[in-house]
Coordinates of C-alpha atoms in Angstrom, one line a residue:
M24 CA -51.7 -24.9 -1.5
N25 CA -48.7 -23.9 -3.6
S26 CA -48.1 -25.5 -7.0
P27 CA -44.9 -27.6 -7.5
A28 CA -43.4 -24.7 -9.6
E29 CA -44.1 -22.1 -6.8
H30 CA -42.6 -24.5 -4.2
V31 CA -39.4 -24.8 -6.3
R32 CA -39.3 -21.0 -6.6
N33 CA -39.5 -20.6 -2.9
L34 CA -36.8 -23.2 -2.4
L35 CA -34.6 -21.2 -4.8
L36 CA -35.2 -17.9 -3.0
R37 CA -34.7 -19.2 0.5
N38 CA -32.5 -22.2 0.7
C39 CA -30.0 -22.2 -2.2
K40 CA -26.9 -20.9 -0.5
T41 CA -24.5 -23.7 -1.6
L42 CA -23.8 -25.8 -4.6
K43 CA -25.0 -28.9 -2.7
A44 CA -28.3 -27.2 -2.1
I45 CA -28.6 -26.3 -5.8
K46 CA -28.0 -29.9 -6.8
Q47 CA -30.7 -31.1 -4.5
V48 CA -33.2 -28.6 -5.9
H49 CA -32.1 -29.4 -9.4
A50 CA -32.7 -33.1 -8.8
Y51 CA -36.2 -32.3 -7.4
V52 CA -37.0 -30.2 -10.5
H53 CA -36.0 -33.0 -12.7
K54 CA -38.1 -35.5 -10.7
I55 CA -41.3 -33.4 -10.9
G56 CA -40.8 -32.7 -14.6
L57 CA -40.1 -28.9 -14.5
T58 CA -36.8 -29.1 -16.4
N59 CA -38.2 -27.1 -19.3
D60 CA -39.6 -24.3 -17.1
T61 CA -37.7 -21.2 -18.4
F62 CA -38.1 -19.2 -15.2
I63 CA -36.8 -22.0 -12.9
A64 CA -33.9 -22.8 -15.3
G65 CA -32.9 -19.2 -15.3
K66 CA -33.0 -19.0 -11.6
L67 CA -30.9 -22.1 -11.2
L68 CA -28.4 -20.7 -13.7
L69 CA -28.3 -17.3 -11.9
H70 CA -27.5 -18.9 -8.6
C71 CA -24.7 -21.1 -10.0
A72 CA -23.2 -18.4 -12.3
V73 CA -23.4 -15.3 -10.1
L74 CA -24.7 -15.8 -6.5
I75 CA -22.8 -18.9 -5.4
P76 CA -19.0 -19.0 -5.5
D77 CA -17.2 -21.8 -7.3
A78 CA -20.3 -23.1 -9.1
L79 CA -19.7 -21.7 -12.5
H80 CA -18.7 -25.1 -13.9
Y81 CA -22.2 -26.4 -12.9
A82 CA -23.8 -23.3 -14.5
R83 CA -22.1 -24.2 -17.8
R84 CA -23.5 -27.7 -17.7
L85 CA -27.0 -26.4 -16.8
F86 CA -26.9 -24.1 -19.7
L87 CA -26.1 -26.9 -22.2
H88 CA -29.3 -28.7 -21.1
I89 CA -31.6 -25.7 -21.6
P90 CA -33.4 -26.5 -24.9
E91 CA -34.1 -22.9 -25.9
P92 CA -32.1 -20.4 -23.8
D93 CA -33.5 -16.9 -23.8
V94 CA -31.7 -13.5 -23.5
F95 CA -31.8 -13.6 -19.7
T96 CA -30.1 -17.0 -19.7
Y97 CA -27.4 -15.9 -22.1
N98 CA -26.8 -12.7 -20.2
T99 CA -26.6 -14.6 -16.9
L100 CA -23.8 -16.9 -18.2
I101 CA -22.0 -14.0 -19.8
R102 CA -22.1 -12.1 -16.5
G103 CA -20.8 -15.1 -14.6
F104 CA -17.9 -15.7 -17.0
S105 CA -17.1 -11.9 -16.9
E106 CA -16.5 -12.1 -13.2
S107 CA -14.5 -15.3 -13.3
D108 CA -10.8 -16.2 -13.7
N109 CA -11.5 -16.9 -17.4
P110 CA -13.4 -13.9 -18.6
Q111 CA -12.6 -14.7 -22.3
D112 CA -15.3 -17.5 -22.0
S113 CA -17.9 -14.8 -21.9
F114 CA -17.0 -13.8 -25.5
T115 CA -17.6 -17.4 -26.7
T116 CA -21.0 -17.3 -25.1
F117 CA -21.7 -13.9 -26.6
V118 CA -20.8 -15.2 -30.1
D119 CA -23.2 -18.2 -29.5
M120 CA -25.9 -15.7 -28.6
R121 CA -25.3 -13.7 -31.8
R122 CA -25.8 -16.9 -33.8
D123 CA -29.1 -17.7 -31.9
A124 CA -31.9 -16.0 -33.8
H125 CA -34.3 -16.5 -30.8
A126 CA -32.1 -14.4 -28.4
P127 CA -30.6 -11.3 -29.9
P128 CA -28.3 -9.3 -27.6
D129 CA -29.9 -6.5 -25.6
S130 CA -28.4 -3.6 -23.6
F131 CA -27.4 -5.8 -20.7
S132 CA -25.6 -8.2 -23.0
F133 CA -23.4 -5.3 -24.3
A134 CA -22.9 -3.8 -20.8
F135 CA -21.6 -7.2 -19.4
I136 CA -19.4 -8.0 -22.4
L137 CA -18.0 -4.4 -22.7
K138 CA -17.0 -4.6 -19.0
V139 CA -14.9 -7.6 -19.8
A140 CA -13.1 -5.8 -22.6
A141 CA -12.5 -2.9 -20.2
N142 CA -11.1 -5.1 -17.5
M143 CA -8.8 -6.8 -20.1
R144 CA -7.9 -3.4 -21.6
D145 CA -8.5 -4.9 -25.0
F146 CA -9.0 -1.9 -27.3
S147 CA -9.3 -3.9 -30.5
L148 CA -12.0 -6.1 -29.0
G149 CA -13.7 -3.0 -27.5
I150 CA -13.9 -1.4 -31.0
Q151 CA -15.5 -4.6 -32.4
L152 CA -18.1 -4.6 -29.7
H153 CA -18.8 -0.9 -30.2
C154 CA -19.5 -1.7 -33.9
E155 CA -21.8 -4.5 -32.9
A156 CA -23.7 -2.2 -30.5
L157 CA -24.1 0.3 -33.4
K158 CA -25.5 -2.5 -35.6
Y159 CA -28.2 -3.3 -33.0
G160 CA -28.8 0.4 -32.4
L161 CA -27.8 0.2 -28.7
D162 CA -24.7 2.4 -28.8
T163 CA -26.6 5.4 -27.4
H164 CA -28.4 3.4 -24.7
V165 CA -27.5 4.8 -21.3
F166 CA -26.2 1.4 -20.0
V167 CA -24.2 0.6 -23.1
G168 CA -22.9 4.1 -23.6
T169 CA -21.7 4.3 -19.9
T170 CA -19.9 1.0 -20.3
L171 CA -18.4 2.2 -23.6
V172 CA -17.1 5.3 -21.8
S173 CA -15.4 3.2 -19.1
M174 CA -14.0 0.8 -21.7
Y175 CA -12.3 3.5 -23.7
A176 CA -11.0 5.1 -20.5
E177 CA -9.4 1.8 -19.4
C178 CA -7.8 1.6 -22.8
G179 CA -6.4 5.1 -22.4
R180 CA -8.6 6.7 -25.1
V181 CA -10.2 9.6 -23.3
G182 CA -11.0 11.4 -26.6
L183 CA -13.2 8.4 -27.7
A184 CA -14.7 8.1 -24.3
R185 CA -15.8 11.8 -24.3
K186 CA -17.1 11.4 -27.9
V187 CA -19.3 8.4 -26.9
F188 CA -20.6 10.5 -24.0
D189 CA -21.4 13.5 -26.1
Q190 CA -23.5 11.3 -28.4
M191 CA -25.7 10.0 -25.6
P192 CA -29.1 11.8 -25.8
E193 CA -30.0 11.8 -22.1
P194 CA -27.0 10.8 -20.0
N195 CA -27.9 10.1 -16.4
V196 CA -25.7 10.9 -13.3
V197 CA -24.0 7.5 -13.6
A198 CA -22.9 8.4 -17.2
W199 CA -21.6 11.8 -16.1
N200 CA -19.6 10.2 -13.2
A201 CA -18.2 7.7 -15.7
V202 CA -16.9 10.4 -18.0
V203 CA -15.3 12.2 -15.1
T204 CA -13.7 9.0 -14.0
A205 CA -12.5 8.5 -17.6
C206 CA -10.7 11.9 -17.6
F207 CA -8.9 11.1 -14.4
R208 CA -8.0 7.6 -15.6
C209 CA -6.3 9.2 -18.6
C210 CA -4.6 11.9 -16.3
D211 CA -6.8 14.7 -17.7
V212 CA -7.4 16.6 -14.5
K213 CA -8.4 19.7 -16.3
G214 CA -10.9 17.8 -18.4
A215 CA -12.4 16.2 -15.4
K216 CA -12.8 19.5 -13.7
E217 CA -14.5 21.0 -16.8
V218 CA -16.9 18.0 -17.1
F219 CA -17.7 18.2 -13.4
G220 CA -18.5 21.9 -13.7
R221 CA -21.0 21.1 -16.6
M222 CA -22.9 18.4 -14.7
P223 CA -26.6 19.4 -14.5
F224 CA -27.1 17.3 -11.3
R225 CA -24.6 15.7 -8.9
D226 CA -25.0 13.0 -6.3
T227 CA -22.6 12.1 -3.4
T228 CA -20.9 9.7 -5.8
S229 CA -20.1 12.6 -8.2
W230 CA -18.3 14.5 -5.4
N231 CA -16.5 11.3 -4.3
V232 CA -15.3 10.6 -7.8
M233 CA -13.8 14.0 -8.0
L234 CA -12.1 13.6 -4.6
A235 CA -10.6 10.2 -5.5
G236 CA -9.4 11.6 -8.9
Y237 CA -7.7 14.6 -7.3
M238 CA -6.0 12.3 -4.7
K239 CA -4.7 9.9 -7.3
A240 CA -3.4 12.8 -9.3
G241 CA -1.6 14.2 -6.2
E242 CA -3.8 17.4 -6.2
L243 CA -4.2 17.5 -2.5
E244 CA -5.2 21.2 -2.2
L245 CA -7.8 20.9 -4.9
A246 CA -9.2 17.8 -3.1
R247 CA -9.2 19.8 0.2
E248 CA -11.1 22.7 -1.4
L249 CA -13.6 20.4 -3.0
F250 CA -14.2 18.6 0.3
S251 CA -14.9 21.9 2.0
E252 CA -17.5 22.7 -0.7
M253 CA -19.4 19.4 -0.3
G254 CA -22.8 19.8 1.3
V255 CA -23.2 16.2 2.3
K256 CA -20.1 14.1 3.2
D257 CA -20.4 10.3 3.7
G258 CA -17.9 7.7 4.9
V259 CA -16.5 7.3 1.4
S260 CA -15.7 11.0 1.3
F261 CA -13.8 10.9 4.6
S262 CA -12.1 7.6 3.7
T263 CA -10.8 9.1 0.4
M264 CA -9.3 12.1 2.3
I265 CA -7.7 10.0 5.0
V266 CA -6.2 7.5 2.6
G267 CA -5.1 10.1 0.1
F268 CA -3.3 12.3 2.6
A269 CA -1.8 9.3 4.3
H270 CA -0.4 8.0 1.0
N271 CA 1.1 11.4 0.3
C272 CA 2.8 11.4 3.7
C273 CA 0.6 14.2 5.1
F274 CA 0.0 12.4 8.4
D275 CA -1.3 15.3 10.5
E276 CA -4.0 16.0 7.8
A277 CA -5.0 12.3 7.7
F278 CA -5.4 12.3 11.5
G279 CA -7.4 15.5 11.3
F280 CA -9.9 14.2 8.8
Y281 CA -10.3 11.0 10.9
R282 CA -11.1 13.2 14.0
E283 CA -13.6 15.2 11.9
L284 CA -15.2 12.0 10.7
Q285 CA -15.9 11.1 14.3
R286 CA -17.1 14.6 15.2
E287 CA -19.6 14.3 12.4
G288 CA -21.0 11.2 14.1
L289 CA -20.1 8.9 11.2
R290 CA -18.8 5.4 11.9
P291 CA -15.3 4.7 10.6
N292 CA -15.4 2.0 7.9
E293 CA -12.8 -0.6 6.8
T294 CA -11.1 1.8 4.4
S295 CA -10.9 4.8 6.8
L296 CA -9.5 2.6 9.6
T297 CA -6.9 1.0 7.4
G298 CA -6.0 4.4 6.0
V299 CA -5.5 6.1 9.4
L300 CA -3.6 3.1 10.7
S301 CA -1.3 3.3 7.7
A302 CA -0.7 7.0 8.6
C303 CA 0.1 5.9 12.2
A304 CA 2.5 3.3 10.9
Q305 CA 4.4 5.7 8.6
A306 CA 4.5 8.5 11.1
G307 CA 5.3 6.4 14.1
A308 CA 2.2 7.6 16.0
F309 CA 2.3 4.9 18.6
E310 CA -0.1 6.5 21.1
F311 CA -2.7 7.3 18.4
G312 CA -2.4 3.8 17.2
K313 CA -3.2 2.5 20.6
I314 CA -6.3 4.7 20.8
L315 CA -7.4 3.3 17.4
H316 CA -6.8 -0.2 18.7
G317 CA -9.1 0.5 21.6
Y318 CA -11.8 1.7 19.3
I319 CA -11.4 -1.3 17.0
E320 CA -11.9 -3.7 19.9
K321 CA -14.8 -1.7 21.3
A322 CA -16.6 -1.4 17.9
G323 CA -16.1 -5.0 17.1
C324 CA -14.0 -4.4 14.0
A325 CA -11.1 -6.7 15.0
W326 CA -12.7 -9.5 12.8
I327 CA -12.0 -7.5 9.7
I328 CA -8.8 -9.0 8.4
S329 CA -7.5 -5.9 6.6
V330 CA -8.0 -3.8 9.7
S331 CA -6.1 -6.3 11.9
N332 CA -3.3 -6.5 9.3
A333 CA -3.0 -2.7 9.3
L334 CA -3.0 -2.6 13.1
L335 CA -0.3 -5.3 13.2
D336 CA 1.8 -3.2 10.7
T337 CA 1.3 -0.1 12.9
Y338 CA 2.7 -1.8 16.0
S339 CA 5.5 -3.4 14.0
K340 CA 6.7 -0.1 12.5
C341 CA 6.3 1.7 15.9
G342 CA 8.7 -0.8 17.4
N343 CA 6.3 -2.7 19.6
I344 CA 6.7 -6.2 18.4
G345 CA 4.9 -7.6 21.5
M346 CA 1.7 -5.9 20.7
A347 CA 2.1 -6.8 17.0
Q348 CA 2.3 -10.5 18.0
L349 CA -0.7 -10.1 20.3
V350 CA -2.8 -8.8 17.4
F351 CA -1.5 -11.6 15.2
E352 CA -2.3 -14.3 17.7
K353 CA -5.9 -12.9 18.3
M354 CA -6.8 -12.8 14.6
P355 CA -10.0 -14.8 14.1
G356 CA -10.1 -17.9 11.8
N357 CA -7.4 -18.9 9.4
K358 CA -4.8 -16.2 8.9
S359 CA -4.3 -14.9 5.4
I360 CA -1.0 -14.7 3.6
V361 CA -1.0 -11.0 4.2
S362 CA -1.2 -11.6 8.0
W363 CA 1.6 -14.0 8.0
T364 CA 3.8 -11.8 5.8
S365 CA 3.0 -8.7 7.8
M366 CA 4.1 -10.4 11.0
M367 CA 7.2 -11.7 9.4
A368 CA 8.0 -8.2 8.0
G369 CA 7.6 -6.7 11.5
L370 CA 9.9 -9.2 13.1
A371 CA 12.4 -8.7 10.3
M372 CA 12.4 -5.0 10.7
Q373 CA 13.5 -5.4 14.3
G374 CA 16.2 -7.9 13.5
Y375 CA 14.5 -11.1 14.7
G376 CA 15.8 -13.3 11.9
E377 CA 15.5 -16.6 13.7
E378 CA 11.9 -15.8 14.7
V379 CA 11.0 -15.0 11.1
I380 CA 12.3 -18.3 9.9
S381 CA 10.4 -20.1 12.7
L382 CA 7.2 -18.2 11.7
F383 CA 7.8 -19.1 8.1
H384 CA 7.8 -22.8 8.9
E385 CA 4.7 -22.4 11.1
M386 CA 2.9 -20.7 8.2
E387 CA 3.8 -23.7 6.0
G388 CA 2.5 -26.0 8.6
S389 CA -0.8 -24.2 8.6
G390 CA -1.3 -24.9 4.9
C391 CA -0.7 -21.3 3.8
R392 CA 1.5 -21.2 0.7
P393 CA 4.2 -18.5 0.6
D394 CA 4.1 -15.9 -2.2
R395 CA 6.7 -13.5 -3.6
I396 CA 6.2 -10.9 -0.9
T397 CA 6.6 -13.6 1.8
F398 CA 10.1 -14.4 0.4
I399 CA 11.0 -10.7 0.4
S400 CA 10.3 -10.5 4.1
L401 CA 12.2 -13.8 4.7
L402 CA 15.2 -12.6 2.8
Y403 CA 15.0 -9.2 4.4
A404 CA 15.1 -10.9 7.8
C405 CA 18.1 -13.0 6.9
S406 CA 19.9 -9.8 5.6
H407 CA 19.3 -7.8 8.8
A408 CA 20.2 -10.7 11.1
G409 CA 23.3 -11.6 9.2
L410 CA 22.0 -15.1 8.3
I411 CA 23.9 -15.5 5.1
E412 CA 23.7 -19.2 4.6
E413 CA 20.0 -19.3 5.5
G414 CA 19.2 -16.4 3.1
C415 CA 21.1 -18.1 0.2
G416 CA 19.3 -21.4 1.0
Y417 CA 15.9 -19.9 0.8
F418 CA 16.7 -17.9 -2.3
S419 CA 17.8 -21.1 -4.1
K420 CA 14.7 -23.0 -2.9
M421 CA 12.3 -20.3 -4.1
K422 CA 12.0 -21.7 -7.6
K423 CA 13.1 -25.3 -7.0
I424 CA 10.8 -26.2 -4.1
Y425 CA 8.2 -23.4 -3.9
G426 CA 7.8 -22.7 -7.6
T427 CA 8.2 -19.0 -7.2
E428 CA 10.3 -17.2 -9.8
P429 CA 12.6 -14.6 -8.2
C430 CA 12.0 -11.0 -9.2
I431 CA 14.0 -7.9 -9.0
E432 CA 13.1 -7.3 -5.3
H433 CA 14.4 -10.8 -4.3
Y434 CA 17.7 -10.1 -6.1
G435 CA 17.9 -6.8 -4.3
C436 CA 17.5 -8.6 -1.0
M437 CA 20.4 -10.9 -1.8
V438 CA 22.6 -7.9 -2.8
D439 CA 21.7 -6.4 0.6
L440 CA 22.5 -9.7 2.3
Y441 CA 26.0 -9.8 0.9
S442 CA 26.6 -6.1 1.4
R443 CA 25.6 -6.0 5.0
A444 CA 28.0 -8.9 5.7
G445 CA 30.8 -6.9 4.0
Q446 CA 31.1 -9.4 1.1
L447 CA 31.2 -6.6 -1.4
Q448 CA 32.9 -8.4 -4.2
K449 CA 30.5 -11.3 -3.9
A450 CA 27.6 -8.8 -4.0
Y451 CA 29.0 -7.1 -7.1
D452 CA 29.5 -10.5 -8.9
F453 CA 26.0 -11.4 -8.0
V454 CA 24.6 -8.3 -9.6
I455 CA 26.7 -8.8 -12.7
Q456 CA 25.3 -12.4 -13.1
M457 CA 21.7 -11.4 -12.6
P458 CA 19.4 -12.8 -15.3
M459 CA 17.7 -9.4 -15.5
Q460 CA 18.9 -5.9 -15.8
P461 CA 19.7 -4.5 -12.3
N462 CA 17.9 -1.3 -11.5
A463 CA 19.2 1.8 -9.8
I464 CA 18.0 0.6 -6.4
I465 CA 20.2 -2.5 -6.5
W466 CA 23.3 -0.5 -7.5
R467 CA 22.5 2.1 -4.9
T468 CA 22.3 -0.6 -2.2
L469 CA 25.8 -1.7 -3.2
L470 CA 27.1 1.9 -3.3
G471 CA 25.8 2.4 0.3
A472 CA 27.6 -0.7 1.4
C473 CA 30.8 0.6 -0.2
C474 CA 30.4 3.8 1.8
I475 CA 30.0 1.8 5.1
H476 CA 33.0 -0.4 4.4
G477 CA 35.1 2.3 2.7
N478 CA 35.7 0.5 -0.6
V479 CA 36.6 3.4 -2.8
E480 CA 37.6 1.4 -5.9
L481 CA 34.4 -0.6 -6.1
A482 CA 32.3 2.5 -5.3
E483 CA 33.7 4.2 -8.3
Q484 CA 32.7 1.2 -10.5
V485 CA 29.2 1.1 -9.0
R486 CA 28.7 4.9 -9.4
E487 CA 29.7 4.6 -13.0
R488 CA 26.9 2.0 -13.5
L489 CA 24.5 4.3 -11.6
S490 CA 25.3 7.3 -13.7
E491 CA 24.0 5.4 -16.8
L492 CA 20.6 4.6 -15.1
D493 CA 20.0 7.7 -12.9
P494 CA 22.6 10.4 -13.4
N495 CA 20.7 13.1 -11.6
D496 CA 20.1 11.5 -8.2
S497 CA 21.6 13.7 -5.5
G498 CA 21.9 10.8 -3.0
D499 CA 24.3 8.9 -5.2
H500 CA 26.6 12.0 -5.4
V501 CA 26.5 12.4 -1.6
L502 CA 27.3 8.7 -1.0
L503 CA 30.3 8.9 -3.3
S504 CA 31.4 12.1 -1.7
N505 CA 31.2 10.4 1.7
I506 CA 33.3 7.5 0.5
Y507 CA 36.0 9.9 -0.6
A508 CA 35.7 11.8 2.7
V509 CA 36.2 8.6 4.7
A510 CA 39.3 7.9 2.7
G511 CA 40.5 11.4 3.2
K512 CA 40.4 12.3 -0.5
W513 CA 39.1 15.9 0.0
N514 CA 40.0 16.9 -3.6
D515 CA 37.6 14.2 -4.9
V516 CA 35.0 15.3 -2.4
A517 CA 35.2 18.9 -3.7
S518 CA 35.0 17.6 -7.2
V519 CA 31.8 15.7 -6.5
R520 CA 30.2 18.6 -4.7
R521 CA 31.1 21.0 -7.5
S522 CA 29.4 18.6 -9.9
M523 CA 26.3 18.7 -7.8
T524 CA 26.4 22.5 -7.8
D525 CA 26.8 22.6 -11.6
Q526 CA 23.8 20.2 -12.0
S527 CA 21.7 22.1 -9.4
L528 CA 21.4 18.9 -7.4
K529 CA 20.4 19.3 -3.7
K530 CA 20.2 16.6 -1.1
T531 CA 16.9 16.3 0.8
P532 CA 17.8 17.0 4.4
G533 CA 17.3 14.2 7.0
W534 CA 14.5 14.6 9.5
S535 CA 13.5 13.1 12.8
M536 CA 10.0 12.8 14.4
I537 CA 8.8 12.5 17.9
E538 CA 5.3 11.9 19.4
V539 CA 4.6 13.7 22.6
D540 CA 1.2 13.8 24.2
K541 CA -0.3 12.3 20.9
I542 CA 1.2 15.2 18.9
L543 CA 3.8 14.6 16.2
Y544 CA 6.8 17.0 16.0
T545 CA 9.4 17.0 13.2
F546 CA 12.9 18.3 13.5
V547 CA 15.5 19.2 10.8
A548 CA 19.0 20.2 11.8
S549 CA 19.9 23.9 11.5
E550 CA 16.3 24.9 11.3
R551 CA 15.2 27.3 14.1
Q552 CA 11.9 28.7 12.9
S553 CA 9.6 27.9 15.8
E554 CA 9.3 27.9 19.5
V555 CA 9.4 24.1 19.5
S556 CA 12.8 23.9 17.9
E557 CA 14.2 26.6 20.3
V558 CA 13.0 24.4 23.2
A559 CA 14.8 21.4 21.6
Y560 CA 18.1 23.4 21.1
E561 CA 18.1 24.8 24.6
K562 CA 17.5 21.4 26.2
L563 CA 20.1 19.8 23.9
R564 CA 22.8 22.4 24.9
E565 CA 22.0 21.8 28.6
I566 CA 22.3 18.0 28.2
M567 CA 25.5 18.2 26.2
L568 CA 27.1 20.4 29.0
K569 CA 26.0 17.9 31.7
L570 CA 27.3 15.0 29.6
R571 CA 30.7 16.6 29.1
I572 CA 31.1 17.6 32.8
E573 CA 29.5 14.6 34.6
G574 CA 29.8 11.8 32.1
G575 CA 33.1 12.7 30.3
Y576 CA 31.4 12.4 26.9
M577 CA 33.3 13.5 23.8
P578 CA 31.5 13.6 20.4
E579 CA 32.7 11.1 17.8
V580 CA 33.7 13.5 14.9
K581 CA 34.9 10.9 12.5
S582 CA 31.3 10.5 11.2
V583 CA 31.4 14.2 10.0
L584 CA 32.4 13.9 6.4
H585 CA 33.4 17.5 5.8
D586 CA 36.9 19.1 5.7
I587 CA 36.1 21.6 8.5
E588 CA 37.5 22.5 11.9
E589 CA 37.1 20.1 14.9
E590 CA 34.8 22.5 16.7
E591 CA 32.5 22.7 13.7
K592 CA 32.5 18.9 13.5
E593 CA 31.4 18.7 17.1
N594 CA 28.5 21.1 16.5
A595 CA 27.5 19.0 13.4
V596 CA 27.4 15.9 15.5
C597 CA 25.7 17.4 18.6
M598 CA 23.0 19.2 16.7
H599 CA 21.8 16.2 14.7
S600 CA 18.0 16.1 14.1
E601 CA 17.8 12.8 16.0
K602 CA 19.3 14.3 19.1
L603 CA 17.0 17.4 18.8
A604 CA 14.0 15.1 18.8
V605 CA 15.1 13.2 21.8
A606 CA 16.0 16.4 23.6
F607 CA 12.6 17.8 23.0
G608 CA 11.0 14.6 24.2
I609 CA 13.0 14.6 27.4
A610 CA 12.1 18.3 27.9
R611 CA 8.5 17.3 28.0
L612 CA 8.9 14.3 30.2
P613 CA 8.3 14.4 34.0
L614 CA 11.1 16.3 35.8
D615 CA 11.9 13.5 38.3
L616 CA 13.8 11.4 35.7
G617 CA 17.2 13.0 36.3
Y618 CA 20.4 12.7 34.4
P619 CA 21.6 9.4 36.0
W620 CA 18.7 7.8 34.2
L621 CA 19.5 9.8 31.1
L622 CA 23.1 8.5 30.9
A623 CA 22.1 5.0 31.7
N624 CA 19.4 4.7 29.1
A625 CA 18.4 6.7 26.0
W626 CA 21.3 9.1 25.8
A627 CA 23.8 6.3 26.3
A628 CA 22.3 4.6 23.3
V629 CA 22.1 7.7 21.1
F630 CA 25.4 9.5 22.0
Y631 CA 27.7 6.5 22.3
G632 CA 26.7 5.0 19.0
I633 CA 24.9 2.0 20.4
F634 CA 21.8 3.1 18.5
V635 CA 22.1 5.8 15.8
P636 CA 19.7 5.1 12.9
S637 CA 19.6 7.4 9.9
C638 CA 16.1 8.6 10.6
L639 CA 14.9 8.2 14.2
K640 CA 11.3 8.0 15.1
V641 CA 10.9 8.7 18.8
W642 CA 7.9 7.9 20.9
A643 CA 8.1 9.7 24.2
A644 CA 4.7 9.2 25.8
Q645 CA 4.2 10.9 29.2
R646 CA 3.5 7.9 31.2
A647 CA 3.1 7.7 34.9
L648 CA 6.8 7.2 35.5
K649 CA 8.0 6.9 39.1
G650 CA 11.5 7.8 40.1
P651 CA 14.7 7.8 38.1
C652 CA 14.9 4.0 37.7
C653 CA 12.6 3.7 34.7
R654 CA 13.7 1.6 31.7
L655 CA 14.6 2.5 28.2
D656 CA 11.1 1.2 27.2
D657 CA 9.6 4.3 28.8
V658 CA 11.2 6.4 26.0
Q659 CA 10.8 4.0 23.1
L660 CA 13.3 4.3 20.2
A661 CA 12.7 2.6 16.9
C662 CA 14.2 2.8 13.5

């Protein structure tokens, strides 16, 4: 038969999952007179401080009733505070421990407290703790030394981090990994590579640390080379490659690593799924996104909130709001603020301003409190839907009602709101009266609006402000040049372009992307370097001829902002990258569509100016279309 103490220990190990259960066990311990049992007191404290959420306050009270706390007890409370919202309380506990002669700090004490200094990036405190570790002779202990390396790295002192590491008598693989991480944290890629080369032994984590470091430093080719050298690759390795290439807009490579992960027989994890979905969203890979959706449902990953949010974002950015709403509605449990905001952003992107406002009120009704990003999506929706009064109302309510202080992004949304509505002077006055210094993006938003509305005088004032903040941005010069061109001031156009030449400024050319048979193709006007682009140009010439003869189409040349002949202007309009992408998509579609469908749908939209975005993403999936009477949905266009 178990003794009372053993019975309590079993209760602690098996049944204490909530604070309520802990209180019941604590009452039982008090009843049977085991309050002074050090082991039981330590276990109760461990559950409250570390294992059970929102029970730290009870752990503090428990600690005060322990007559002679030992090192384990102190360390447990320090650890609990270090992972809380008030990590500074761990220092108070550490000081109390230093004063207690019965419980001098050990290696775990310093490891926990140094981690707090690292997270707070408090270099001064870190130095003091290092001195304390020296006093107790623990500075070269592997646990303490490794944490010291991380602390100095977080404080941006890679030299001190490496010095601590060099003084460790027998660093283990964790310490080696820590110093490699320290080098990357301080942007010392060369140093990280040198330390990695000296490592006497490496585990999978060592390789993954190098991969992550290269990715964060933007060294994609070095990461690719290292990945190919790895003997054993795990899910973290593939996730690092997928996310890294996706964040650097290398979408084909991200998709390739995802396919390789599946060929290796590894199960995609949360990070790899969100990473590849992010690539789909940015690249407009609608068909690939649908395939991933099928896998997510089949593998039972739909319950992972981050994956569902990424899937929602993918459908939104691919223009399929219906599927985005379906994903949103099927999310299990209470939706997070990220889910609500992602759905609002998706609707806003497609111009559904009223629906965004309705969803905002629905979110409030669910008890979810809006944050700053929520208001960015809300103001963005009002801007794109022309809801000026509503946007101004929500902006004024942000601080008064919701207690959210507007930041630079919210002010930018308001400038965009006025600018899109053509109220340029009001937008300018709003910028001048901002309580913070407007950045280049805000001025650039106003300059773009001046270009659209042809306000030369205001544009010159805005450009003067921009030249103080970012004088070498080619886009600003091009915008001002376009404004002069719209006004017919060709001498000023020439002057701006000469200035760009003198400063060696070049505008990044616009591009358009199309997905055909789950393959992404990119087009840039005037580039004819591949068989694919030749197909697009040939099809485009054929379509233009048909449109002229059978549809009476004439290009709108007023949008060509160059002082060139009319024929050259027509070529500039007709050979735009958007139209090349659409032409290539139609060249790959079934042959039974016919030109009547063409004129009635996609080309009518693109050529007659109903839908001409600056950077078109085209999804032209080869579906089982029947006859020439298919809808525009069959060739989906989205900005």
